């Protein structure tokens, strides 16, 4: 960490860079995640490139089924989400690939949480549920994608689903649904699990709050975000059939003025979901 704090990159073309050093860090972290996870709070205060590289390495470790301590990692994520998007470094030549703010790091955090929650096993201990939700809810309010970003990179360049999985808020909304299935799976094992599962979103009102908030096109007009509802609609229905039925017309709106929102969610539904009887 001290080396990262004091080392200065070369601005020469193809010279030593923070991105190159960060790539080496990610590789080492993916092989020894516990060593780095346990000390992850020491990375607070470093350049965003190094913090993102740490998070990327941990995401790779999740894919390799390697275990590590999540508590300090979630604390580091909290610290990142407190940072302001002021320029993190002086102007550099165009070929220098490194962050100027925390946008990419926040997206990396969203991918880390998604990678963990979508696993069938409990990668994150359920005792950390509240800590996980704090991070997820903040990510769900991330400005990325902005309308300008979506206009530039969406449309004929990327469909809403591909834009969703490459933007912070899009990945966060996907992760909110994975969080819901993670909570449901865990409470099923409690003595009163059957009754609690039957309560649907009443058992996890925080999920309902976020889903309803981003269903309002006045609050979140993003087609990328809307596509996540279509991708995950069967699982939303599994958790709370009543809520899914009541909100199906909002997720798949019939109003011609909202046709683009309908296309985003319906195309994603057809592409990613089997035709369940329900």
PDB file of C-alpha atoms in Angstrom:
ATOM      1  CA  UNK A   1       0.000   0.000   0.000  1.00  0.00           C
ATOM      2  CA  UNK A   2       2.829   2.387   0.804  1.00  0.00           C
ATOM      3  CA  UNK A   3       4.384   1.594  -2.572  1.00  0.00           C
ATOM      4  CA  UNK A   4       1.117   2.476  -4.317  1.00  0.00           C
ATOM      5  CA  UNK A   5       0.922   5.665  -2.280  1.00  0.00           C
ATOM      6  CA  UNK A   6       4.360   6.953  -3.265  1.00  0.00           C
ATOM      7  CA  UNK A   7       5.062   5.469  -6.713  1.00  0.00           C
ATOM      8  CA  UNK A   8       4.686   7.839  -9.651  1.00  0.00           C
ATOM      9  CA  UNK A   9       3.854   6.596 -13.177  1.00  0.00           C
ATOM     10  CA  UNK A  10       5.669   7.502 -16.334  1.00  0.00           C
ATOM     11  CA  UNK A  11       3.764   9.654 -18.776  1.00  0.00           C
ATOM     12  CA  UNK A  12       5.735   8.207 -21.681  1.00  0.00           C
ATOM     13  CA  UNK A  13       3.781   6.358 -24.352  1.00  0.00           C
ATOM     14  CA  UNK A  14       3.553   2.674 -23.329  1.00  0.00           C
ATOM     15  CA  UNK A  15       5.452   3.553 -20.155  1.00  0.00           C
ATOM     16  CA  UNK A  16       4.831   2.254 -16.654  1.00  0.00           C
ATOM     17  CA  UNK A  17       1.301   3.209 -15.559  1.00  0.00           C
ATOM     18  CA  UNK A  18      -1.092   2.930 -12.642  1.00  0.00           C
ATOM     19  CA  UNK A  19      -3.332   0.797 -14.834  1.00  0.00           C
ATOM     20  CA  UNK A  20      -0.489  -1.627 -15.517  1.00  0.00           C
ATOM     21  CA  UNK A  21       0.402  -1.812 -11.833  1.00  0.00           C
ATOM     22  CA  UNK A  22      -3.271  -2.247 -10.991  1.00  0.00           C
ATOM     23  CA  UNK A  23      -3.530  -5.194 -13.389  1.00  0.00           C
ATOM     24  CA  UNK A  24      -0.734  -6.908 -11.484  1.00  0.00           C
ATOM     25  CA  UNK A  25      -2.518  -6.164  -8.215  1.00  0.00           C
ATOM     26  CA  UNK A  26      -5.796  -7.673  -9.462  1.00  0.00           C
ATOM     27  CA  UNK A  27      -4.003 -10.849 -10.468  1.00  0.00           C
ATOM     28  CA  UNK A  28      -2.357 -11.230  -7.063  1.00  0.00           C
ATOM     29  CA  UNK A  29      -5.590 -10.473  -5.194  1.00  0.00           C
ATOM     30  CA  UNK A  30      -7.517 -13.093  -7.174  1.00  0.00           C
ATOM     31  CA  UNK A  31      -5.011 -15.731  -6.038  1.00  0.00           C
ATOM     32  CA  UNK A  32      -4.735 -14.601  -2.410  1.00  0.00           C
ATOM     33  CA  UNK A  33      -8.061 -12.864  -1.678  1.00  0.00           C
ATOM     34  CA  UNK A  34      -8.085 -13.363   2.081  1.00  0.00           C
ATOM     35  CA  UNK A  35      -4.672 -11.756   2.486  1.00  0.00           C
ATOM     36  CA  UNK A  36      -5.849  -8.615   0.717  1.00  0.00           C
ATOM     37  CA  UNK A  37      -9.469  -8.595   1.906  1.00  0.00           C
ATOM     38  CA  UNK A  38      -8.418  -8.616   5.552  1.00  0.00           C
ATOM     39  CA  UNK A  39      -6.316  -5.480   4.928  1.00  0.00           C
ATOM     40  CA  UNK A  40      -8.592  -3.855   2.364  1.00  0.00           C
ATOM     41  CA  UNK A  41      -9.322  -0.799   4.507  1.00  0.00           C
ATOM     42  CA  UNK A  42      -5.651   0.144   4.167  1.00  0.00           C
ATOM     43  CA  UNK A  43      -6.441   0.935   0.513  1.00  0.00           C
ATOM     44  CA  UNK A  44      -8.710   3.825   1.529  1.00  0.00           C
ATOM     45  CA  UNK A  45      -7.045   7.011   0.369  1.00  0.00           C
ATOM     46  CA  UNK A  46      -5.220   5.477  -2.580  1.00  0.00           C
ATOM     47  CA  UNK A  47      -5.737   6.437  -6.221  1.00  0.00           C
ATOM     48  CA  UNK A  48      -9.067   5.067  -7.568  1.00  0.00           C
ATOM     49  CA  UNK A  49      -7.194   2.892 -10.080  1.00  0.00           C
ATOM     50  CA  UNK A  50      -5.691   0.823  -7.264  1.00  0.00           C
ATOM     51  CA  UNK A  51      -8.923   0.565  -5.293  1.00  0.00           C
ATOM     52  CA  UNK A  52     -10.758  -0.599  -8.419  1.00  0.00           C
ATOM     53  CA  UNK A  53      -7.996  -3.114  -9.113  1.00  0.00           C
ATOM     54  CA  UNK A  54      -8.398  -4.537  -5.611  1.00  0.00           C
ATOM     55  CA  UNK A  55     -12.163  -4.847  -6.100  1.00  0.00           C
ATOM     56  CA  UNK A  56     -11.697  -6.463  -9.532  1.00  0.00           C
ATOM     57  CA  UNK A  57      -9.308  -9.012  -8.031  1.00  0.00           C
ATOM     58  CA  UNK A  58     -11.851  -9.904  -5.363  1.00  0.00           C
ATOM     59  CA  UNK A  59     -14.529 -10.308  -8.037  1.00  0.00           C
ATOM     60  CA  UNK A  60     -12.248 -12.725  -9.878  1.00  0.00           C
ATOM     61  CA  UNK A  61     -11.729 -14.603  -6.600  1.00  0.00           C
ATOM     62  CA  UNK A  62     -15.506 -14.962  -6.188  1.00  0.00           C
ATOM     63  CA  UNK A  63     -15.625 -16.546  -9.642  1.00  0.00           C
ATOM     64  CA  UNK A  64     -12.891 -18.954  -8.554  1.00  0.00           C
ATOM     65  CA  UNK A  65     -14.969 -19.930  -5.462  1.00  0.00           C
ATOM     66  CA  UNK A  66     -12.319 -18.557  -3.111  1.00  0.00           C
ATOM     67  CA  UNK A  67     -13.419 -17.348   0.312  1.00  0.00           C
ATOM     68  CA  UNK A  68     -12.429 -14.164   2.114  1.00  0.00           C
ATOM     69  CA  UNK A  69     -13.579 -11.863   4.895  1.00  0.00           C
ATOM     70  CA  UNK A  70     -16.316  -9.585   3.558  1.00  0.00           C
ATOM     71  CA  UNK A  71     -16.642  -7.218   6.503  1.00  0.00           C
ATOM     72  CA  UNK A  72     -13.579  -5.011   5.797  1.00  0.00           C
ATOM     73  CA  UNK A  73     -14.325  -5.178   2.058  1.00  0.00           C
ATOM     74  CA  UNK A  74     -17.828  -3.776   2.587  1.00  0.00           C
ATOM     75  CA  UNK A  75     -16.351  -1.082   4.819  1.00  0.00           C
ATOM     76  CA  UNK A  76     -13.983  -0.095   2.005  1.00  0.00           C
ATOM     77  CA  UNK A  77     -16.958  -0.011  -0.378  1.00  0.00           C
ATOM     78  CA  UNK A  78     -18.713   2.359   2.032  1.00  0.00           C
ATOM     79  CA  UNK A  79     -15.646   4.590   2.022  1.00  0.00           C
ATOM     80  CA  UNK A  80     -15.565   4.677  -1.789  1.00  0.00           C
ATOM     81  CA  UNK A  81     -19.228   5.631  -1.953  1.00  0.00           C
ATOM     82  CA  UNK A  82     -18.516   8.589   0.332  1.00  0.00           C
ATOM     83  CA  UNK A  83     -15.975  10.034  -2.117  1.00  0.00           C
ATOM     84  CA  UNK A  84     -16.831  12.952  -4.371  1.00  0.00           C
ATOM     85  CA  UNK A  85     -16.244  12.793  -8.100  1.00  0.00           C
ATOM     86  CA  UNK A  86     -13.631  15.490  -8.173  1.00  0.00           C
ATOM     87  CA  UNK A  87     -10.753  14.845 -10.508  1.00  0.00           C
ATOM     88  CA  UNK A  88      -8.475  12.353  -8.840  1.00  0.00           C
ATOM     89  CA  UNK A  89      -5.377  13.188 -10.852  1.00  0.00           C
ATOM     90  CA  UNK A  90      -3.881  15.975 -12.903  1.00  0.00           C
ATOM     91  CA  UNK A  91      -4.418  16.000 -16.632  1.00  0.00           C
ATOM     92  CA  UNK A  92      -2.503  13.154 -18.263  1.00  0.00           C
ATOM     93  CA  UNK A  93      -1.754  12.310 -21.903  1.00  0.00           C
ATOM     94  CA  UNK A  94      -4.613  10.621 -23.768  1.00  0.00           C
ATOM     95  CA  UNK A  95      -2.877   7.236 -23.757  1.00  0.00           C
ATOM     96  CA  UNK A  96      -2.696   7.022 -19.959  1.00  0.00           C
ATOM     97  CA  UNK A  97      -5.506   4.691 -18.885  1.00  0.00           C
ATOM     98  CA  UNK A  98      -6.431   5.538 -15.320  1.00  0.00           C
ATOM     99  CA  UNK A  99      -9.423   6.951 -13.498  1.00  0.00           C
ATOM    100  CA  UNK A 100     -10.030  10.654 -13.098  1.00  0.00           C
ATOM    101  CA  UNK A 101     -12.863  10.008 -10.623  1.00  0.00           C
ATOM    102  CA  UNK A 102     -14.589   7.117  -8.801  1.00  0.00           C
ATOM    103  CA  UNK A 103     -17.065   6.097 -11.513  1.00  0.00           C
ATOM    104  CA  UNK A 104     -15.264   2.920 -12.603  1.00  0.00           C
ATOM    105  CA  UNK A 105     -14.592   1.944  -9.001  1.00  0.00           C
ATOM    106  CA  UNK A 106     -18.284   2.212  -8.129  1.00  0.00           C
ATOM    107  CA  UNK A 107     -19.128   0.052 -11.148  1.00  0.00           C
ATOM    108  CA  UNK A 108     -16.527  -2.481 -10.004  1.00  0.00           C
ATOM    109  CA  UNK A 109     -18.174  -2.589  -6.566  1.00  0.00           C
ATOM    110  CA  UNK A 110     -21.571  -3.213  -8.199  1.00  0.00           C
ATOM    111  CA  UNK A 111     -20.087  -6.124 -10.164  1.00  0.00           C
ATOM    112  CA  UNK A 112     -18.483  -7.549  -7.016  1.00  0.00           C
ATOM    113  CA  UNK A 113     -21.779  -7.555  -5.106  1.00  0.00           C
ATOM    114  CA  UNK A 114     -23.634  -8.987  -8.100  1.00  0.00           C
ATOM    115  CA  UNK A 115     -21.053 -11.770  -8.554  1.00  0.00           C
ATOM    116  CA  UNK A 116     -21.412 -12.766  -4.907  1.00  0.00           C
ATOM    117  CA  UNK A 117     -25.209 -12.603  -4.654  1.00  0.00           C
ATOM    118  CA  UNK A 118     -25.923 -14.502  -7.846  1.00  0.00           C
ATOM    119  CA  UNK A 119     -24.036 -17.578  -6.574  1.00  0.00           C
ATOM    120  CA  UNK A 120     -26.149 -20.469  -5.354  1.00  0.00           C
ATOM    121  CA  UNK A 121     -24.134 -20.726  -2.136  1.00  0.00           C
ATOM    122  CA  UNK A 122     -23.822 -18.033   0.527  1.00  0.00           C
ATOM    123  CA  UNK A 123     -20.656 -16.290  -0.612  1.00  0.00           C
ATOM    124  CA  UNK A 124     -21.414 -13.380   1.716  1.00  0.00           C
ATOM    125  CA  UNK A 125     -22.455 -14.416   5.252  1.00  0.00           C
ATOM    126  CA  UNK A 126     -26.110 -13.555   5.838  1.00  0.00           C
ATOM    127  CA  UNK A 127     -25.081 -11.812   9.069  1.00  0.00           C
ATOM    128  CA  UNK A 128     -23.796  -9.005   6.809  1.00  0.00           C
ATOM    129  CA  UNK A 129     -27.201  -8.452   5.184  1.00  0.00           C
ATOM    130  CA  UNK A 130     -27.568  -4.874   6.433  1.00  0.00           C
ATOM    131  CA  UNK A 131     -24.055  -3.927   5.369  1.00  0.00           C
ATOM    132  CA  UNK A 132     -24.679  -5.373   1.907  1.00  0.00           C
ATOM    133  CA  UNK A 133     -27.928  -3.454   1.553  1.00  0.00           C
ATOM    134  CA  UNK A 134     -26.342  -0.135   2.547  1.00  0.00           C
ATOM    135  CA  UNK A 135     -23.883  -0.511  -0.323  1.00  0.00           C
ATOM    136  CA  UNK A 136     -26.524  -1.716  -2.784  1.00  0.00           C
ATOM    137  CA  UNK A 137     -29.017   1.043  -2.083  1.00  0.00           C
ATOM    138  CA  UNK A 138     -26.390   3.721  -2.550  1.00  0.00           C
ATOM    139  CA  UNK A 139     -25.281   2.136  -5.816  1.00  0.00           C
ATOM    140  CA  UNK A 140     -28.907   2.055  -6.988  1.00  0.00           C
ATOM    141  CA  UNK A 141     -28.902   5.862  -6.860  1.00  0.00           C
ATOM    142  CA  UNK A 142     -25.663   6.213  -8.821  1.00  0.00           C
ATOM    143  CA  UNK A 143     -25.897   8.727 -11.699  1.00  0.00           C
ATOM    144  CA  UNK A 144     -24.316   6.282 -14.170  1.00  0.00           C
ATOM    145  CA  UNK A 145     -25.906   5.933 -16.704  1.00  0.00           C
ATOM    146  CA  UNK A 146     -26.804   9.562 -17.189  1.00  0.00           C
ATOM    147  CA  UNK A 147     -29.241  10.442 -20.005  1.00  0.00           C
ATOM    148  CA  UNK A 148     -26.247  11.815 -21.926  1.00  0.00           C
ATOM    149  CA  UNK A 149     -24.300   8.568 -21.467  1.00  0.00           C
ATOM    150  CA  UNK A 150     -27.291   6.518 -22.548  1.00  0.00           C
ATOM    151  CA  UNK A 151     -27.877   8.693 -25.606  1.00  0.00           C
ATOM    152  CA  UNK A 152     -24.231   8.347 -26.626  1.00  0.00           C
ATOM    153  CA  UNK A 153     -23.628   4.653 -25.940  1.00  0.00           C
ATOM    154  CA  UNK A 154     -27.126   3.195 -26.217  1.00  0.00           C
ATOM    155  CA  UNK A 155     -29.449   3.095 -29.193  1.00  0.00           C
ATOM    156  CA  UNK A 156     -27.772   1.496 -32.200  1.00  0.00           C
ATOM    157  CA  UNK A 157     -24.497   1.122 -30.272  1.00  0.00           C
ATOM    158  CA  UNK A 158     -25.740  -1.058 -27.396  1.00  0.00           C
ATOM    159  CA  UNK A 159     -29.102  -2.492 -26.496  1.00  0.00           C
ATOM    160  CA  UNK A 160     -30.462  -1.654 -23.019  1.00  0.00           C
ATOM    161  CA  UNK A 161     -29.345  -4.969 -21.492  1.00  0.00           C
ATOM    162  CA  UNK A 162     -25.724  -4.550 -22.552  1.00  0.00           C
ATOM    163  CA  UNK A 163     -25.802  -0.978 -21.334  1.00  0.00           C
ATOM    164  CA  UNK A 164     -27.269  -2.136 -18.019  1.00  0.00           C
ATOM    165  CA  UNK A 165     -24.525  -4.660 -17.305  1.00  0.00           C
ATOM    166  CA  UNK A 166     -21.865  -2.056 -18.052  1.00  0.00           C
ATOM    167  CA  UNK A 167     -23.178   0.788 -15.910  1.00  0.00           C
ATOM    168  CA  UNK A 168     -23.265   1.226 -12.164  1.00  0.00           C
ATOM    169  CA  UNK A 169     -26.984   1.742 -11.625  1.00  0.00           C
ATOM    170  CA  UNK A 170     -27.897  -0.980 -14.102  1.00  0.00           C
ATOM    171  CA  UNK A 171     -25.760  -3.577 -12.323  1.00  0.00           C
ATOM    172  CA  UNK A 172     -27.033  -2.310  -8.965  1.00  0.00           C
ATOM    173  CA  UNK A 173     -30.693  -2.834  -9.917  1.00  0.00           C
ATOM    174  CA  UNK A 174     -29.874  -6.336 -11.123  1.00  0.00           C
ATOM    175  CA  UNK A 175     -28.102  -6.929  -7.817  1.00  0.00           C
ATOM    176  CA  UNK A 176     -31.156  -5.726  -5.887  1.00  0.00           C
ATOM    177  CA  UNK A 177     -33.121  -8.643  -7.353  1.00  0.00           C
ATOM    178  CA  UNK A 178     -30.275 -11.059  -6.563  1.00  0.00           C
ATOM    179  CA  UNK A 179     -30.263  -9.650  -3.037  1.00  0.00           C
ATOM    180  CA  UNK A 180     -33.993 -10.426  -2.794  1.00  0.00           C
ATOM    181  CA  UNK A 181     -33.514 -14.069  -3.811  1.00  0.00           C
ATOM    182  CA  UNK A 182     -30.525 -14.299  -1.438  1.00  0.00           C
ATOM    183  CA  UNK A 183     -32.655 -13.052   1.462  1.00  0.00           C
ATOM    184  CA  UNK A 184     -35.489 -15.411   0.519  1.00  0.00           C
ATOM    185  CA  UNK A 185     -33.139 -18.404   0.388  1.00  0.00           C
ATOM    186  CA  UNK A 186     -31.766 -17.626   3.832  1.00  0.00           C
ATOM    187  CA  UNK A 187     -35.048 -16.961   5.616  1.00  0.00           C
ATOM    188  CA  UNK A 188     -36.434 -20.231   4.234  1.00  0.00           C
ATOM    189  CA  UNK A 189     -34.139 -21.995   6.699  1.00  0.00           C
ATOM    190  CA  UNK A 190     -35.495 -20.178   9.763  1.00  0.00           C
ATOM    191  CA  UNK A 191     -38.054 -21.901  12.053  1.00  0.00           C
ATOM    192  CA  UNK A 192     -40.720 -19.468  10.840  1.00  0.00           C
ATOM    193  CA  UNK A 193     -39.282 -19.440   7.317  1.00  0.00           C
ATOM    194  CA  UNK A 194     -42.412 -20.565   5.512  1.00  0.00           C
ATOM    195  CA  UNK A 195     -44.490 -17.727   6.956  1.00  0.00           C
ATOM    196  CA  UNK A 196     -41.774 -15.154   6.309  1.00  0.00           C
ATOM    197  CA  UNK A 197     -41.271 -16.229   2.695  1.00  0.00           C
ATOM    198  CA  UNK A 198     -45.041 -15.960   2.147  1.00  0.00           C
ATOM    199  CA  UNK A 199     -44.869 -12.280   3.140  1.00  0.00           C
ATOM    200  CA  UNK A 200     -42.937 -11.463  -0.040  1.00  0.00           C
ATOM    201  CA  UNK A 201     -41.722  -7.896  -0.144  1.00  0.00           C
ATOM    202  CA  UNK A 202     -43.319  -7.202   3.234  1.00  0.00           C
ATOM    203  CA  UNK A 203     -40.377  -9.227   4.548  1.00  0.00           C
ATOM    204  CA  UNK A 204     -37.899  -7.077   2.613  1.00  0.00           C
ATOM    205  CA  UNK A 205     -39.560  -3.710   2.221  1.00  0.00           C
ATOM    206  CA  UNK A 206     -36.212  -2.155   1.298  1.00  0.00           C
ATOM    207  CA  UNK A 207     -36.310  -4.066  -2.008  1.00  0.00           C
ATOM    208  CA  UNK A 208     -39.855  -2.981  -2.764  1.00  0.00           C
ATOM    209  CA  UNK A 209     -38.928   0.643  -2.041  1.00  0.00           C
ATOM    210  CA  UNK A 210     -36.065   0.644  -4.550  1.00  0.00           C
ATOM    211  CA  UNK A 211     -37.947  -1.287  -7.240  1.00  0.00           C
ATOM    212  CA  UNK A 212     -40.944   1.042  -7.063  1.00  0.00           C
ATOM    213  CA  UNK A 213     -38.728   4.125  -7.051  1.00  0.00           C
ATOM    214  CA  UNK A 214     -36.935   3.186 -10.277  1.00  0.00           C
ATOM    215  CA  UNK A 215     -40.145   2.078 -11.989  1.00  0.00           C
ATOM    216  CA  UNK A 216     -41.207   5.724 -12.062  1.00  0.00           C
ATOM    217  CA  UNK A 217     -39.977   7.100 -15.423  1.00  0.00           C
ATOM    218  CA  UNK A 218     -40.012  10.601 -13.923  1.00  0.00           C
ATOM    219  CA  UNK A 219     -37.439   9.410 -11.384  1.00  0.00           C
ATOM    220  CA  UNK A 220     -35.475   7.019 -13.602  1.00  0.00           C
ATOM    221  CA  UNK A 221     -36.102   7.204 -17.364  1.00  0.00           C
ATOM    222  CA  UNK A 222     -33.169   4.878 -18.151  1.00  0.00           C
ATOM    223  CA  UNK A 223     -33.933   2.115 -20.654  1.00  0.00           C
ATOM    224  CA  UNK A 224     -30.950   0.192 -19.296  1.00  0.00           C
ATOM    225  CA  UNK A 225     -32.417   0.163 -15.810  1.00  0.00           C
ATOM    226  CA  UNK A 226     -35.855  -0.764 -17.130  1.00  0.00           C
ATOM    227  CA  UNK A 227     -34.403  -3.789 -18.914  1.00  0.00           C
ATOM    228  CA  UNK A 228     -33.279  -5.267 -15.579  1.00  0.00           C
ATOM    229  CA  UNK A 229     -36.930  -5.654 -14.532  1.00  0.00           C
ATOM    230  CA  UNK A 230     -37.600  -7.744 -17.638  1.00  0.00           C
ATOM    231  CA  UNK A 231     -34.463  -9.843 -17.155  1.00  0.00           C
ATOM    232  CA  UNK A 232     -35.458 -10.706 -13.597  1.00  0.00           C
ATOM    233  CA  UNK A 233     -39.266 -10.644 -13.766  1.00  0.00           C
ATOM    234  CA  UNK A 234     -39.794 -14.388 -13.025  1.00  0.00           C
ATOM    235  CA  UNK A 235     -37.753 -14.075  -9.843  1.00  0.00           C
ATOM    236  CA  UNK A 236     -39.561 -10.900  -8.829  1.00  0.00           C
ATOM    237  CA  UNK A 237     -42.791 -12.854  -9.342  1.00  0.00           C
ATOM    238  CA  UNK A 238     -41.420 -15.785  -7.330  1.00  0.00           C
ATOM    239  CA  UNK A 239     -40.677 -13.557  -4.338  1.00  0.00           C
ATOM    240  CA  UNK A 240     -43.935 -11.602  -4.397  1.00  0.00           C
ATOM    241  CA  UNK A 241     -46.543 -12.762  -6.954  1.00  0.00           C
ATOM    242  CA  UNK A 242     -49.039 -10.134  -5.819  1.00  0.00           C
ATOM    243  CA  UNK A 243     -46.595  -7.235  -6.268  1.00  0.00           C
ATOM    244  CA  UNK A 244     -45.447  -8.570  -9.639  1.00  0.00           C
ATOM    245  CA  UNK A 245     -49.035  -8.881 -10.863  1.00  0.00           C
ATOM    246  CA  UNK A 246     -49.961  -5.398  -9.651  1.00  0.00           C
ATOM    247  CA  UNK A 247     -46.889  -3.841 -11.285  1.00  0.00           C
ATOM    248  CA  UNK A 248     -46.684  -5.855 -14.506  1.00  0.00           C
ATOM    249  CA  UNK A 249     -48.395  -3.043 -16.402  1.00  0.00           C
ATOM    250  CA  UNK A 250     -45.753  -0.613 -15.112  1.00  0.00           C
ATOM    251  CA  UNK A 251     -42.857  -2.913 -15.968  1.00  0.00           C
ATOM    252  CA  UNK A 252     -44.330  -3.682 -19.415  1.00  0.00           C
ATOM    253  CA  UNK A 253     -46.335  -0.490 -20.123  1.00  0.00           C
ATOM    254  CA  UNK A 254     -48.903  -0.500 -22.923  1.00  0.00           C
ATOM    255  CA  UNK A 255     -49.014   3.274 -23.314  1.00  0.00           C
ATOM    256  CA  UNK A 256     -47.660   4.103 -26.809  1.00  0.00           C
ATOM    257  CA  UNK A 257     -45.832   7.062 -25.276  1.00  0.00           C
ATOM    258  CA  UNK A 258     -43.830   4.574 -23.198  1.00  0.00           C
ATOM    259  CA  UNK A 259     -43.112   2.163 -26.028  1.00  0.00           C
ATOM    260  CA  UNK A 260     -39.321   2.399 -25.599  1.00  0.00           C
ATOM    261  CA  UNK A 261     -39.647   1.422 -21.930  1.00  0.00           C
ATOM    262  CA  UNK A 262     -41.843  -1.516 -22.940  1.00  0.00           C
ATOM    263  CA  UNK A 263     -39.348  -2.639 -25.580  1.00  0.00           C
ATOM    264  CA  UNK A 264     -36.481  -2.473 -23.096  1.00  0.00           C
ATOM    265  CA  UNK A 265     -38.180  -4.676 -20.501  1.00  0.00           C
ATOM    266  CA  UNK A 266     -40.030  -6.993 -22.912  1.00  0.00           C
ATOM    267  CA  UNK A 267     -37.014  -7.723 -25.129  1.00  0.00           C
ATOM    268  CA  UNK A 268     -34.956  -8.495 -22.024  1.00  0.00           C
ATOM    269  CA  UNK A 269     -37.691 -10.774 -20.703  1.00  0.00           C
ATOM    270  CA  UNK A 270     -37.892 -12.725 -23.962  1.00  0.00           C
ATOM    271  CA  UNK A 271     -34.117 -13.003 -24.236  1.00  0.00           C
ATOM    272  CA  UNK A 272     -33.334 -14.122 -20.694  1.00  0.00           C
ATOM    273  CA  UNK A 273     -36.390 -15.885 -19.277  1.00  0.00           C
ATOM    274  CA  UNK A 274     -38.073 -19.204 -19.863  1.00  0.00           C
ATOM    275  CA  UNK A 275     -41.877 -19.163 -20.378  1.00  0.00           C
ATOM    276  CA  UNK A 276     -42.862 -20.274 -16.866  1.00  0.00           C
ATOM    277  CA  UNK A 277     -46.515 -21.258 -16.414  1.00  0.00           C
ATOM    278  CA  UNK A 278     -46.985 -18.595 -13.738  1.00  0.00           C
TER     279      UNK A 278
END
